[in-house]
Every structure is written in C-alpha cells, then in structure tokens.
Coordinates of C-alpha atoms in Angstrom, one line a residue:
M1 CA -240.4 2.1 -129.6
D2 CA -242.5 4.9 -128.4
S3 CA -246.0 5.5 -129.3
S4 CA -249.7 4.4 -129.3
S5 CA -250.0 6.9 -132.0
P6 CA -250.8 6.3 -135.7
D7 CA -247.0 6.9 -136.5
P8 CA -245.1 3.6 -136.5
P9 CA -243.2 2.7 -133.3
S10 CA -240.1 4.8 -132.9
S11 CA -238.6 2.1 -130.8
L12 CA -236.1 0.9 -133.4
T13 CA -233.8 -1.6 -132.1
V14 CA -231.4 -4.2 -133.1
D15 CA -229.4 -7.1 -131.8
S16 CA -225.8 -7.4 -131.2
V17 CA -223.3 -8.7 -128.8
A18 CA -221.3 -7.4 -126.0
D19 CA -219.5 -9.7 -123.5
S20 CA -217.6 -6.8 -122.2
L21 CA -220.5 -6.2 -119.8
K22 CA -218.6 -8.1 -117.2
N23 CA -215.1 -7.1 -118.6
Q24 CA -214.6 -10.6 -119.7
S25 CA -212.8 -11.6 -122.9
F26 CA -214.8 -12.1 -125.9
R27 CA -214.2 -15.4 -127.5
E28 CA -216.0 -16.1 -130.8
Q29 CA -215.0 -17.6 -134.3
G30 CA -214.1 -15.0 -136.7
N31 CA -211.9 -12.9 -134.4
D32 CA -208.7 -14.1 -136.1
H33 CA -208.9 -11.2 -138.7
I34 CA -208.2 -8.8 -136.0
N35 CA -204.5 -8.4 -136.1
N36 CA -202.0 -7.3 -133.4
E37 CA -201.9 -3.9 -135.0
N38 CA -205.5 -3.3 -134.4
K39 CA -205.2 -4.2 -130.8
N40 CA -203.1 -1.1 -130.1
K41 CA -205.5 1.2 -128.5
N42 CA -204.1 4.1 -130.3
F43 CA -204.9 2.4 -133.7
K44 CA -207.6 4.4 -135.4
L45 CA -209.7 3.2 -138.3
R46 CA -211.4 4.7 -141.3
L47 CA -215.1 4.0 -141.8
E48 CA -214.3 1.6 -144.6
D49 CA -211.8 -0.5 -142.3
L50 CA -214.2 -1.3 -139.3
N51 CA -214.2 -4.8 -138.1
W52 CA -217.7 -5.8 -138.7
D53 CA -219.3 -9.0 -137.5
H54 CA -222.9 -10.2 -137.6
S55 CA -223.7 -12.7 -134.9
F56 CA -227.3 -11.7 -134.6
V57 CA -228.1 -12.5 -138.2
R58 CA -225.8 -15.4 -138.2
E59 CA -227.1 -17.3 -135.2
L60 CA -231.0 -16.5 -135.2
P61 CA -233.8 -17.1 -137.6
G62 CA -234.5 -14.3 -140.3
D63 CA -237.3 -13.4 -142.4
A64 CA -237.5 -15.3 -145.7
Q65 CA -238.6 -12.2 -147.4
I66 CA -236.2 -9.3 -148.1
D67 CA -238.2 -6.2 -148.6
S68 CA -239.7 -3.3 -146.8
I69 CA -243.5 -3.9 -147.3
P70 CA -245.3 -3.5 -144.2
R71 CA -246.7 -6.9 -143.0
E72 CA -246.7 -9.3 -140.0
V73 CA -243.3 -11.1 -139.9
L74 CA -243.7 -14.6 -138.5
H75 CA -241.0 -17.0 -137.3
A76 CA -238.2 -14.6 -137.5
C77 CA -236.1 -12.2 -135.4
Y78 CA -235.3 -9.8 -138.0
T79 CA -235.7 -8.7 -141.7
K80 CA -232.8 -7.9 -143.9
V81 CA -233.5 -4.3 -145.4
L82 CA -231.5 -1.6 -146.9
P83 CA -231.7 2.1 -145.8
S84 CA -234.0 3.9 -148.2
A85 CA -234.3 7.5 -146.9
E86 CA -233.9 10.1 -149.6
V87 CA -230.8 12.1 -148.8
E88 CA -229.6 15.4 -150.5
N89 CA -226.5 17.3 -149.5
P90 CA -226.6 15.9 -145.9
E91 CA -224.8 18.0 -143.3
L92 CA -223.0 16.6 -140.2
V93 CA -224.9 18.4 -137.4
V94 CA -223.0 16.8 -134.2
W95 CA -220.9 13.8 -133.2
S96 CA -219.4 12.1 -130.3
D97 CA -215.5 11.6 -130.0
S98 CA -216.0 9.4 -127.1
V99 CA -218.3 6.9 -129.0
A100 CA -215.8 7.1 -132.0
D101 CA -213.0 6.0 -129.5
L102 CA -215.3 3.0 -128.5
L103 CA -215.3 1.9 -132.2
D104 CA -211.5 2.7 -132.8
L105 CA -212.8 5.2 -135.4
D106 CA -210.6 7.9 -136.2
P107 CA -212.1 11.3 -135.3
K108 CA -210.8 12.7 -138.4
E109 CA -213.4 10.7 -140.3
F110 CA -215.8 13.4 -139.2
E111 CA -214.1 16.0 -141.2
R112 CA -214.3 13.9 -144.5
P113 CA -216.6 15.7 -147.0
E114 CA -218.2 12.2 -147.8
F115 CA -218.7 11.3 -144.2
P116 CA -222.2 12.5 -143.8
I117 CA -223.3 10.6 -147.1
K118 CA -221.7 7.3 -145.9
I119 CA -223.3 7.4 -142.4
S120 CA -226.6 8.2 -143.7
G121 CA -226.8 4.8 -145.3
T122 CA -227.1 6.3 -148.7
S123 CA -223.7 5.1 -149.7
P124 CA -223.5 1.4 -148.5
L125 CA -220.7 0.6 -146.0
A126 CA -218.5 -2.1 -146.9
G127 CA -219.1 -5.1 -144.5
A128 CA -222.5 -3.9 -143.3
V129 CA -225.4 -6.3 -143.4
P130 CA -228.4 -4.1 -142.6
Y131 CA -231.5 -5.4 -141.1
A132 CA -234.6 -4.4 -138.8
Q133 CA -235.6 -6.3 -135.7
C134 CA -239.0 -7.8 -135.0
Y135 CA -240.4 -7.3 -131.5
G136 CA -243.6 -6.6 -129.7
G137 CA -244.6 -5.0 -126.6
H138 CA -247.2 -3.6 -124.1
Q139 CA -247.9 0.1 -124.9
F140 CA -249.5 1.9 -122.0
G141 CA -250.3 -1.4 -120.3
T142 CA -252.0 -2.9 -123.3
W143 CA -250.5 -5.6 -125.6
A144 CA -249.9 -4.1 -129.1
G145 CA -248.7 -7.1 -130.9
Q146 CA -245.9 -6.6 -133.4
L147 CA -244.0 -3.4 -133.5
G148 CA -240.3 -3.8 -134.5
D149 CA -237.8 -1.4 -135.9
G150 CA -240.2 1.0 -137.8
R151 CA -237.5 3.5 -138.7
V152 CA -234.3 2.0 -137.4
I153 CA -231.9 -0.2 -139.5
T154 CA -229.1 -1.8 -137.9
L155 CA -226.0 -1.8 -140.0
G156 CA -224.2 -4.8 -138.0
E157 CA -221.8 -5.3 -135.1
I158 CA -218.3 -3.7 -134.8
L159 CA -215.6 -5.7 -133.1
N160 CA -213.0 -3.1 -131.6
S161 CA -209.3 -3.7 -130.7
K162 CA -210.5 -4.7 -127.1
L163 CA -212.8 -7.3 -128.6
E164 CA -215.8 -5.5 -127.5
R165 CA -218.8 -5.6 -129.5
W166 CA -220.7 -2.6 -130.5
E167 CA -224.0 -2.4 -132.6
L168 CA -224.6 0.3 -134.9
Q169 CA -227.9 1.4 -136.3
L170 CA -229.5 4.3 -138.3
K171 CA -232.7 5.8 -136.8
G172 CA -234.8 7.6 -139.6
A173 CA -233.2 5.6 -142.4
G174 CA -236.3 4.6 -144.1
K175 CA -239.2 2.1 -144.2
T176 CA -239.1 -1.6 -142.9
P177 CA -241.7 -4.4 -142.8
Y178 CA -242.4 -2.9 -139.2
S179 CA -243.2 0.7 -140.4
R180 CA -246.9 0.1 -140.5
F181 CA -248.6 3.1 -142.1
A182 CA -245.7 5.5 -141.2
D183 CA -242.7 6.7 -143.4
G184 CA -239.7 5.3 -141.6
L185 CA -238.1 8.7 -141.3
A186 CA -237.1 10.9 -138.4
V187 CA -237.1 14.8 -137.9
L188 CA -234.1 17.0 -136.8
R189 CA -236.2 18.0 -133.7
S190 CA -236.4 14.5 -132.2
S191 CA -233.0 13.4 -133.5
I192 CA -231.1 16.2 -131.6
R193 CA -232.9 15.3 -128.4
E194 CA -232.1 11.6 -128.7
F195 CA -228.3 12.4 -129.6
L196 CA -227.8 14.8 -126.8
C197 CA -229.6 12.8 -124.2
S198 CA -227.8 9.5 -125.0
E199 CA -224.6 11.3 -124.4
A200 CA -225.7 13.4 -121.5
M201 CA -226.9 10.3 -119.5
H202 CA -223.6 8.5 -120.2
F203 CA -221.6 11.4 -118.6
L204 CA -224.1 11.5 -115.7
G205 CA -223.0 7.9 -115.1
I206 CA -226.3 6.2 -116.0
P207 CA -226.3 3.1 -118.3
T208 CA -227.5 4.2 -121.8
T209 CA -227.4 3.5 -125.5
R210 CA -224.9 6.0 -127.1
A211 CA -224.9 8.2 -130.2
L212 CA -222.1 8.3 -132.7
C213 CA -223.3 11.2 -134.8
L214 CA -226.2 13.2 -136.4
V215 CA -226.8 14.2 -140.0
T216 CA -229.4 16.1 -141.8
T217 CA -231.1 14.6 -144.9
G218 CA -231.6 17.8 -146.8
K219 CA -235.3 16.6 -147.1
L220 CA -238.5 17.8 -145.3
V221 CA -240.6 15.3 -143.3
T222 CA -244.2 15.9 -142.5
R223 CA -245.3 15.6 -138.9
D224 CA -248.2 16.2 -136.8
M225 CA -246.4 16.9 -133.5
F226 CA -249.4 17.1 -131.3
Y227 CA -251.8 14.8 -133.3
D228 CA -254.3 17.7 -133.5
G229 CA -254.7 17.6 -137.3
N230 CA -252.1 20.3 -137.8
P231 CA -249.1 18.7 -139.6
K232 CA -246.2 20.6 -140.8
E233 CA -243.0 20.2 -142.6
E234 CA -239.7 19.9 -140.5
P235 CA -236.3 19.0 -141.4
G236 CA -235.3 15.3 -141.8
A237 CA -232.4 13.7 -139.9
I238 CA -230.6 10.5 -139.2
V239 CA -228.9 9.6 -136.1
C240 CA -226.4 6.8 -135.7
R241 CA -227.1 5.0 -132.3
V242 CA -224.7 2.7 -130.7
A243 CA -224.9 -0.1 -127.9
Q244 CA -223.6 -3.4 -127.2
S245 CA -227.0 -4.7 -128.0
F246 CA -230.4 -3.2 -128.7
L247 CA -232.4 -6.3 -127.4
R248 CA -235.5 -5.4 -125.4
F249 CA -238.2 -7.3 -123.4
G250 CA -240.3 -7.0 -126.4
S251 CA -237.9 -9.1 -128.5
F252 CA -238.9 -12.0 -126.5
Q253 CA -242.6 -11.3 -125.9
I254 CA -243.5 -11.3 -129.6
H255 CA -242.4 -14.9 -130.1
A256 CA -244.0 -16.1 -126.9
S257 CA -247.2 -14.3 -128.0
R258 CA -247.5 -16.3 -131.0
G259 CA -247.8 -19.8 -129.4
E260 CA -246.3 -23.1 -129.3
E261 CA -244.7 -22.9 -132.9
D262 CA -242.5 -19.8 -131.8
L263 CA -241.5 -20.8 -128.3
G264 CA -238.3 -22.3 -129.6
I265 CA -237.3 -18.8 -131.0
V266 CA -237.8 -17.5 -127.4
C267 CA -235.2 -20.1 -126.2
A268 CA -233.0 -19.5 -129.1
L269 CA -232.9 -15.8 -128.5
A270 CA -232.4 -16.4 -124.7
D271 CA -229.5 -18.6 -125.4
Y272 CA -228.0 -16.1 -127.7
A273 CA -228.5 -13.2 -125.2
I274 CA -226.9 -15.3 -122.4
R275 CA -224.0 -16.4 -124.8
H276 CA -222.9 -13.1 -125.9
H277 CA -224.1 -10.6 -123.3
F278 CA -224.1 -12.6 -120.3
P279 CA -221.2 -15.2 -120.7
H280 CA -220.5 -15.4 -117.0
I281 CA -224.0 -17.1 -116.5
E282 CA -222.9 -19.9 -118.7
N283 CA -220.1 -20.5 -116.3
I284 CA -222.0 -20.6 -113.0
S285 CA -221.0 -23.6 -111.1
K286 CA -222.9 -25.4 -108.2
S287 CA -219.8 -24.4 -105.9
E288 CA -221.0 -20.8 -106.1
S289 CA -223.9 -21.9 -103.9
L290 CA -226.4 -19.6 -105.5
S291 CA -229.5 -21.0 -103.8
F292 CA -232.0 -18.8 -102.1
S293 CA -235.0 -19.5 -99.9
T294 CA -238.3 -18.2 -100.9
G295 CA -240.5 -19.4 -98.1
D296 CA -240.4 -21.7 -95.2
D297 CA -240.5 -25.3 -96.6
D298 CA -238.0 -27.1 -98.8
Q299 CA -239.9 -26.7 -101.8
S300 CA -239.4 -22.9 -101.8
V301 CA -235.8 -22.8 -102.7
V302 CA -234.6 -21.2 -105.9
D303 CA -231.2 -22.6 -107.1
L304 CA -229.7 -20.2 -109.7
T305 CA -226.9 -22.7 -110.4
S306 CA -229.3 -25.2 -111.6
N307 CA -231.2 -23.1 -114.2
K308 CA -229.3 -20.5 -116.2
Y309 CA -232.4 -18.8 -117.4
A310 CA -233.4 -18.1 -113.7
A311 CA -230.1 -16.6 -113.1
W312 CA -230.4 -14.5 -116.1
I313 CA -233.7 -13.0 -115.5
V314 CA -232.6 -12.3 -111.9
E315 CA -229.5 -10.3 -113.3
I316 CA -231.9 -8.4 -115.8
A317 CA -234.2 -7.6 -112.8
E318 CA -231.4 -6.3 -110.8
R319 CA -229.8 -4.4 -113.6
T320 CA -233.3 -2.7 -114.3
A321 CA -233.6 -1.9 -110.7
S322 CA -230.2 -0.2 -110.4
L323 CA -231.2 1.7 -113.6
V324 CA -234.5 3.0 -112.4
A325 CA -232.7 4.0 -108.9
R326 CA -230.4 6.0 -110.8
W327 CA -233.1 7.8 -112.8
Q328 CA -234.9 8.7 -109.6
G329 CA -231.6 10.1 -108.2
V330 CA -230.9 12.4 -110.9
G331 CA -234.6 13.4 -111.6
F332 CA -235.0 11.7 -115.1
T333 CA -238.5 10.8 -116.4
H334 CA -238.3 8.4 -119.5
G335 CA -241.7 9.1 -120.5
V336 CA -242.5 6.0 -122.5
L337 CA -241.8 3.0 -120.4
N338 CA -243.5 0.4 -122.8
T339 CA -242.0 -3.0 -122.5
D340 CA -240.5 -2.6 -126.1
N341 CA -238.5 0.3 -124.5
M342 CA -236.9 -1.8 -121.9
S343 CA -233.4 -3.1 -122.5
I344 CA -232.3 -6.5 -121.3
L345 CA -228.9 -4.9 -120.6
G346 CA -230.4 -2.4 -118.1
L347 CA -229.7 0.5 -120.5
T348 CA -231.7 3.6 -120.9
I349 CA -233.0 3.1 -124.5
D350 CA -235.3 5.1 -126.9
Y351 CA -235.3 8.7 -126.1
G352 CA -238.7 10.1 -127.0
P353 CA -240.6 12.6 -124.8
F354 CA -238.2 12.4 -121.8
G355 CA -237.6 15.1 -119.3
F356 CA -235.5 15.9 -116.2
L357 CA -237.3 17.5 -113.2
D358 CA -237.3 21.2 -113.1
A359 CA -239.6 22.1 -110.2
F360 CA -239.9 18.9 -108.2
D361 CA -243.3 17.1 -108.9
P362 CA -243.6 13.4 -108.3
S363 CA -246.6 13.3 -110.8
Y364 CA -244.5 15.0 -113.6
T365 CA -244.8 13.2 -117.0
P366 CA -243.2 14.8 -120.0
N367 CA -245.3 12.9 -122.4
T368 CA -248.6 14.4 -123.7
T369 CA -250.0 10.9 -124.6
D370 CA -249.6 10.0 -120.9
L371 CA -251.5 12.9 -119.4
P372 CA -254.9 11.2 -118.7
G373 CA -253.5 8.5 -116.2
R374 CA -249.7 9.7 -115.9
R375 CA -248.8 6.0 -116.0
Y376 CA -245.4 6.8 -116.7
C377 CA -244.8 9.9 -114.4
F378 CA -241.7 10.3 -112.3
A379 CA -243.0 8.7 -109.1
N380 CA -244.4 5.6 -110.8
Q381 CA -241.2 4.4 -112.9
P382 CA -240.1 2.0 -110.1
D383 CA -243.5 0.2 -110.1
I384 CA -243.8 0.3 -114.0
C385 CA -240.6 -1.3 -114.5
L386 CA -241.4 -4.0 -112.1
W387 CA -244.6 -4.5 -114.1
N388 CA -242.6 -4.7 -117.3
I389 CA -240.2 -7.3 -115.6
T390 CA -243.4 -9.3 -114.8
Q391 CA -244.5 -9.3 -118.5
F392 CA -241.0 -10.3 -119.6
A393 CA -240.8 -13.2 -117.1
S394 CA -244.2 -14.2 -118.5
S395 CA -242.7 -14.8 -121.8
L396 CA -239.8 -16.9 -120.4
M397 CA -242.5 -19.0 -118.4
A398 CA -244.5 -19.4 -121.7
A399 CA -241.4 -21.0 -123.1
H400 CA -240.9 -23.2 -120.1
L401 CA -237.5 -21.5 -119.4
I402 CA -238.4 -20.5 -115.9
S403 CA -240.9 -21.4 -113.3
D404 CA -243.4 -19.3 -111.3
K405 CA -241.1 -19.5 -108.3
E406 CA -238.1 -18.3 -110.2
A407 CA -240.2 -15.5 -111.9
N408 CA -241.4 -14.5 -108.3
Y409 CA -237.8 -14.6 -107.0
A410 CA -236.7 -12.3 -109.8
M411 CA -239.3 -9.8 -109.0
E412 CA -238.5 -10.0 -105.3
R413 CA -234.8 -9.3 -106.1
Y414 CA -235.9 -6.3 -108.2
G415 CA -237.5 -4.7 -105.2
T416 CA -234.6 -5.5 -103.0
K417 CA -232.0 -4.1 -105.3
F418 CA -234.0 -1.0 -106.1
M419 CA -234.5 -0.1 -102.5
D420 CA -230.6 -0.7 -101.7
E421 CA -229.5 1.4 -104.8
Y422 CA -232.0 4.2 -104.2
Q423 CA -231.4 4.5 -100.4
A424 CA -227.6 4.5 -101.2
I425 CA -228.0 7.2 -104.0
M426 CA -230.0 9.5 -102.0
S427 CA -227.9 9.2 -99.0
Q428 CA -225.0 10.2 -101.2
K429 CA -226.8 13.1 -102.5
L430 CA -227.4 14.2 -99.1
G431 CA -223.7 13.6 -98.1
L432 CA -224.7 11.2 -95.3
Q433 CA -223.1 7.7 -94.6
K434 CA -226.4 6.3 -93.4
Y435 CA -229.9 6.3 -94.9
N436 CA -232.4 8.5 -93.0
K437 CA -235.9 7.8 -94.2
Q438 CA -237.6 10.5 -92.1
L439 CA -235.1 13.2 -93.3
L440 CA -235.5 12.2 -96.8
N441 CA -239.3 12.1 -96.8
K442 CA -239.7 15.5 -95.2
L443 CA -237.2 16.8 -97.8
L444 CA -239.1 15.6 -100.8
N445 CA -242.3 16.7 -99.3
N446 CA -240.8 20.3 -98.8
L447 CA -239.4 20.1 -102.4
A448 CA -243.0 19.2 -103.8
V449 CA -245.0 21.8 -101.8
D450 CA -242.7 24.6 -102.8
K451 CA -241.9 23.4 -106.3
V452 CA -238.1 23.7 -105.9
D453 CA -235.9 23.0 -108.7
Y454 CA -234.7 19.5 -108.1
T455 CA -231.2 19.8 -109.7
N456 CA -230.2 23.2 -108.5
F457 CA -231.4 22.3 -104.8
F458 CA -229.2 19.3 -104.3
R459 CA -226.3 21.1 -106.0
S460 CA -226.8 24.0 -103.5
L461 CA -227.3 21.6 -100.5
S462 CA -223.4 20.9 -100.2
N463 CA -223.0 24.6 -99.2
I464 CA -224.5 24.0 -95.7
K465 CA -222.1 23.6 -93.0
A466 CA -222.2 21.1 -90.2
D467 CA -222.4 23.8 -87.5
P468 CA -225.3 23.6 -85.1
G469 CA -224.3 27.1 -83.8
I470 CA -225.6 28.9 -87.0
P471 CA -228.3 31.4 -85.9
E472 CA -231.7 30.4 -87.1
G473 CA -232.2 33.6 -89.2
Q474 CA -229.0 32.3 -91.2
L475 CA -229.8 28.8 -91.8
L476 CA -231.5 29.2 -95.1
V477 CA -228.8 31.6 -96.6
P478 CA -227.0 28.7 -98.4
L479 CA -230.3 27.9 -100.1
K480 CA -231.4 31.4 -100.9
A481 CA -231.0 30.9 -104.6
V482 CA -233.2 27.8 -104.8
L483 CA -235.8 28.6 -102.2
L484 CA -237.8 31.2 -104.2
D485 CA -241.0 33.1 -103.1
I486 CA -241.5 31.2 -99.9
G487 CA -243.6 32.7 -97.2
K488 CA -243.2 32.9 -93.3
E489 CA -244.7 29.4 -92.7
R490 CA -242.7 27.5 -95.3
K491 CA -239.7 29.3 -94.2
E492 CA -240.2 27.7 -90.9
A493 CA -240.8 24.4 -92.3
W494 CA -237.4 24.7 -94.3
T495 CA -235.6 25.9 -91.2
S496 CA -236.8 23.0 -89.2
W497 CA -235.6 20.5 -91.9
V498 CA -232.3 22.2 -92.2
Q499 CA -231.9 22.0 -88.4
F500 CA -232.7 18.3 -88.5
Y501 CA -230.3 17.9 -91.5
I502 CA -227.4 19.7 -89.6
K503 CA -227.6 17.3 -86.7
E504 CA -227.2 14.4 -89.1
L505 CA -224.2 16.2 -90.7
V506 CA -222.4 16.6 -87.2
A507 CA -223.2 13.0 -86.3
S508 CA -221.5 12.0 -89.7
G509 CA -218.1 13.4 -88.7
I510 CA -217.1 14.2 -92.1
S511 CA -215.5 17.7 -92.6
D512 CA -217.5 20.3 -94.6
E513 CA -214.8 20.4 -97.3
E514 CA -214.8 16.5 -97.9
R515 CA -218.6 16.3 -97.9
K516 CA -218.9 19.2 -100.3
A517 CA -216.6 17.6 -102.8
S518 CA -218.4 14.3 -102.5
M519 CA -221.8 15.8 -102.9
D520 CA -220.8 17.7 -105.8
S521 CA -219.5 14.6 -107.4
V522 CA -223.0 13.0 -107.4
N523 CA -225.4 16.1 -107.7
P524 CA -224.8 17.5 -111.2
K525 CA -224.7 21.2 -112.0
Y526 CA -225.9 20.6 -115.5
V527 CA -228.8 18.5 -116.7
L528 CA -230.2 18.4 -120.2
R529 CA -233.3 20.4 -119.6
N530 CA -236.0 20.4 -122.1
Y531 CA -235.7 24.1 -122.8
L532 CA -231.9 23.8 -123.5
C533 CA -232.6 21.2 -126.2
Q534 CA -235.3 23.4 -127.6
S535 CA -232.9 26.3 -127.9
A536 CA -230.4 24.1 -129.7
I537 CA -233.2 22.6 -132.0
D538 CA -234.5 26.1 -132.9
A539 CA -230.9 27.3 -133.9
A540 CA -230.3 24.1 -135.9
E541 CA -233.6 24.3 -137.7
L542 CA -232.1 27.7 -139.0
G543 CA -228.9 25.9 -140.1
D544 CA -226.7 26.8 -137.1
F545 CA -225.5 23.8 -135.4
G546 CA -223.2 25.7 -132.9
E547 CA -225.6 25.5 -130.0
V548 CA -226.0 21.8 -130.4
R549 CA -222.3 21.2 -130.2
R550 CA -221.8 23.7 -127.1
L551 CA -224.6 22.0 -125.3
L552 CA -223.0 18.6 -125.9
K553 CA -219.7 19.9 -124.5
V554 CA -221.3 21.2 -121.3
M555 CA -223.3 18.0 -120.7
E556 CA -220.0 16.1 -121.1
R557 CA -218.9 17.5 -117.7
P558 CA -222.2 17.7 -115.8
Y559 CA -220.5 17.6 -112.3
D560 CA -217.9 20.4 -113.0
D561 CA -218.7 24.1 -112.3
Q562 CA -217.6 25.1 -115.9
P563 CA -217.1 28.8 -115.3
G564 CA -218.7 30.8 -118.1
M565 CA -221.3 28.2 -118.7
E566 CA -223.6 29.1 -115.7
K567 CA -226.5 29.9 -118.0
Y568 CA -226.9 26.3 -118.8
A569 CA -227.9 25.7 -115.2
R570 CA -230.6 28.3 -115.1
L571 CA -234.2 27.6 -114.3
P572 CA -236.4 27.3 -117.3
P573 CA -237.6 30.8 -118.8
A574 CA -241.3 31.4 -119.2
W575 CA -241.3 30.4 -122.9
A576 CA -240.2 26.8 -121.8
Y577 CA -243.6 25.9 -120.4
R578 CA -245.3 26.1 -124.0
P579 CA -246.4 23.0 -125.5
G580 CA -243.7 21.1 -127.5
V581 CA -241.1 22.2 -125.0
C582 CA -241.8 21.1 -121.3
M583 CA -244.0 18.4 -122.6
L584 CA -244.0 16.4 -126.1
S585 CA -245.9 13.7 -127.7
C586 CA -244.3 10.5 -129.2
S587 CA -244.2 12.1 -132.7
S588 CA -240.9 12.3 -134.2

C-alpha cells in the first residue's frame, strides 16, 4: 500500500498459496478435480475453465459483513466484496504471454472480444470468490493502523497443471471496506507503470509479483497527482496482478496491534503461510542440526528445529535480504518501503513511485512524498528493510510465536545474507571472482562525483581488456560513451581506478571474451527508466497502446543487445526531469 496521502492505500493485496516456492509437490484437499489431461503442460484453458481454489477464504477468519462500506474490520483477515468499478467499452492495453503460461491460460483468450469485460471484473468469472484483504502497516516509520486492500480485489487462487498456486487480483476494481475516503479506482498512468515494472523485474531475474494484463475502463478518474490542489481527470484502468501470495508484513501487524483477542489470528495466519508457502519448514527435523550460537553461554543457542516460527522468520529475513541485494545491484529504488509493502515471500510488491538509477546518486528517491527526509532513498533500502523485519518480528513476539533471542537471530541472519549476496552480485558485475571492497568503494565514489549513468556504465565496463600494457591515454576509451564532461582532474581519478581494475582482471586469469559474456549476463543493457514509461503513457492516453507493447518486448530481454532497439538504452532527455516523470507521488 503506498501512501501517507489522503488517497486510500494503494497497497492492495491478497492471500494465496504457493508451495512451489521450493519446487515441492503441492498437496491439498480438492486437487482431485485436476485430471490427467490438465497435467499436460501443453494443455491451455479458457478463462471460464481455470481451476479455482480458495484456501485463504476457506482456512482463515473472514468479515461477517459483506459490503464495501469503509469501516474498521475487526477479527478478520478479509472481507468478501465484488468488483464495482464502472466500465464502458474497455480495451486491452497490454498482456503477458509468460504469465498466461503460468496459469495454463490459452494466449488466444487475449483475442476474444469479451476478454476485457471479463477480466475487468464487470462480468463475474465462474469459480471466483472475490475479497479484499485486511492489513496494517508502518508508513514512513509511523504506525498507520488499518490499511488493507483499498482498491484491490482478489478473485481467488488458480491451481495450474503443475499444481502451483497463483493468486489473481484486480487493482482499480472499486471500493472495499479498506478504501477510507478514496474511490477504489486506478488510472492508466500508474497501471502502465505497475504492469511494465512487474514484468521488467521478472526478466531481470528479481523476485516480483507479476501482471497478466491491463485494460482501460473507458471512464475518467479524478486525481491530484502532486497533492497541490490541482486535480485533473485521467483515463481509468484495471491491472490484473498475479503472485503465489500477496501476504505482507502488515497482514500480521494489524492483528498483533489489536491486543490479546486477535493474537490467535496472528498464529492462524502464520500457520497458514507456513503450511502453504513454506511447507519445507513443517518438515524440519532435529536431525538437520539447525542450531546456532548467538553468544558465549549455553542459553544463547537458537534451535530452529524446535520452533517452526523461528525458522520461518529467519527464512523471511534471508529472502528479504537477498531481494534488497538484487535491488542494489541493478539500481532499483522502490520508493515506498512501508511495512505493508513488504512481501513475506521476498517479492518486490506494490509498484508506485519507483525508479531505476540514471545518474548514480545514493540519495536518490523517486517519491516526492519522501523528499524531506529521503527515508526510502536508494542507499537506505538495506537498513529500512531490516527495520521493517524488526517490526514484523515484534508482531510475532507479541503473539508469543518467537522469543527476543530468535528475533535477534533473524535480524543477524538478514545482515549476513545481505552482505554475502551484495558482495557476490557486485563482484559479478565487475567480472571478478573475489570481492574487492576498496575497488568497489572507489568506483561508487567516482560514479557519484561525476553523476555517471549506473546501468550504462556497468554495461560498458565489460569492454575493458585485461591488458596492463594499454597506454595511459587509451585506458578510458572503452568508457568514453559513459564518462561525459569530465575535466582533467576527474580523468586522472578514473584512469587511476581503471589501472587498479585491470590489475584485478589480470589476477583473475579469465579471458576477456569469457568475462565479457559473463558480465553482460548480469549487467542489463535495458532497464525500465521512468522516461520510457512516460513516453508509453503519453501515447496510451491518446489511444495508442503500441509503445507500451514494444517497451514490454524490450524489457523481456534486458541482457540482450537487441539491434535496432538502442534508443531504449539512451540517457534520459531533458524533458524527463520534469515533475511527474523522474519523480512521482503515491497518487494513482
């Protein structure tokens, strides 16, 4: 949910199941209806034939009221509510064939004239049981109380032919009890950004929620983009989001915050999450010797085999650490790292005012709401996510599921995992087999001083040869396209660094050809820069969806050269620095 703004949280979410996280078989009652024919991976289904299941609704307490009247929802994990957004002549803007494949959905379904109406929620899908999830969260470090799916409605869970579980939800589908004073709708602008970034992150190899498709509603939605008293009408849209689960830290926090009466819900929700999303934890045995010392005396040992909840939070902490390390490696800034925007599966979730680094700036934040303190800036992300883990751990401690010692151990594991992953990622980006802190620190300082484009620099770095005999005056030639407008003093600084770097390359003993191939496989040529999004949005708002679709195709192959697509790797033009392009608010 993004926002501390008057608009209702845009952090819609839902719960679902996904045991496939560990490539383990999914076992649950109700699977008998999946016949052998469906298990053929080439078997594709129509929308009407998807295999629905509803474990979240079936196994967890729900709201006794069934309406969308904004209110505090007590003692419940969800409220059943139907999509209510007005839709008139909806159009399919863009879709993902790879997500359709996850669901066993026939890609020809996107060609059906009635597909936009069906996927907008206007025409109920047979088998769906729509609901909105209840959760809370810390926004910009302050407890915000109940938030919940203010404009997201979960349709249910799909079981595919591999027995994987995928949750489908519609963002912008109308009001729910969690909408507060907002309309429960979404605009085309923010929906295009969410769709494209969900898919771009997946193809970069970063854990993320996905997006099946995006449709216009044919209606206008009023938004004050900058919260400056100048609202305007924008085209409405609905995006169909997909994930194995949309459970977040705030899903547990809200119930822990409500005192003794609701602590049982925290436990029930934890059991549900472990049962469906972390089934391997249920099977941990003493023989695995998962005991760790956290101090010098016998009392400071954490035994993960004796408390499944301790093992669980350790895994969540490590998944989160791994995720953030990957963000830092690719230069991604989330922008709204509230605890209600933190996935328990370690997925990137809720794409609002995100941004990829252009000119390297550790203090960069893409969120105008974050400008005063830059709490969620690029450099702060690892520490903020640790803070968020701490808040999550507090909820589990309140429910007596873990001890202080176990919570502290999870945070310790977060720090260790982050450093291990970050060092490995940055070493790979440099083409080195061993981490060199001094080399990396000098590089990052140089990038910041000269405001060098982060993505293009690392992509160009693979052109440097491991040849100590290169004349000093020629050392910067491979980086000429990315080291722009630097004076004599800065050239000397960069030359010194390249000399240091070449020594490390020579010591590694890897051939230039092998190293270049390896580096190009981890340093993308294409990332979803905000100005690229804006160009696609501008065209789409005029009814031309071609650029959105072209941009998706480019982002599906970020590590390939893609001859003819070079314009998508260019630096941002001057117009990209206007408000609403390089920086955005939480409004959507």
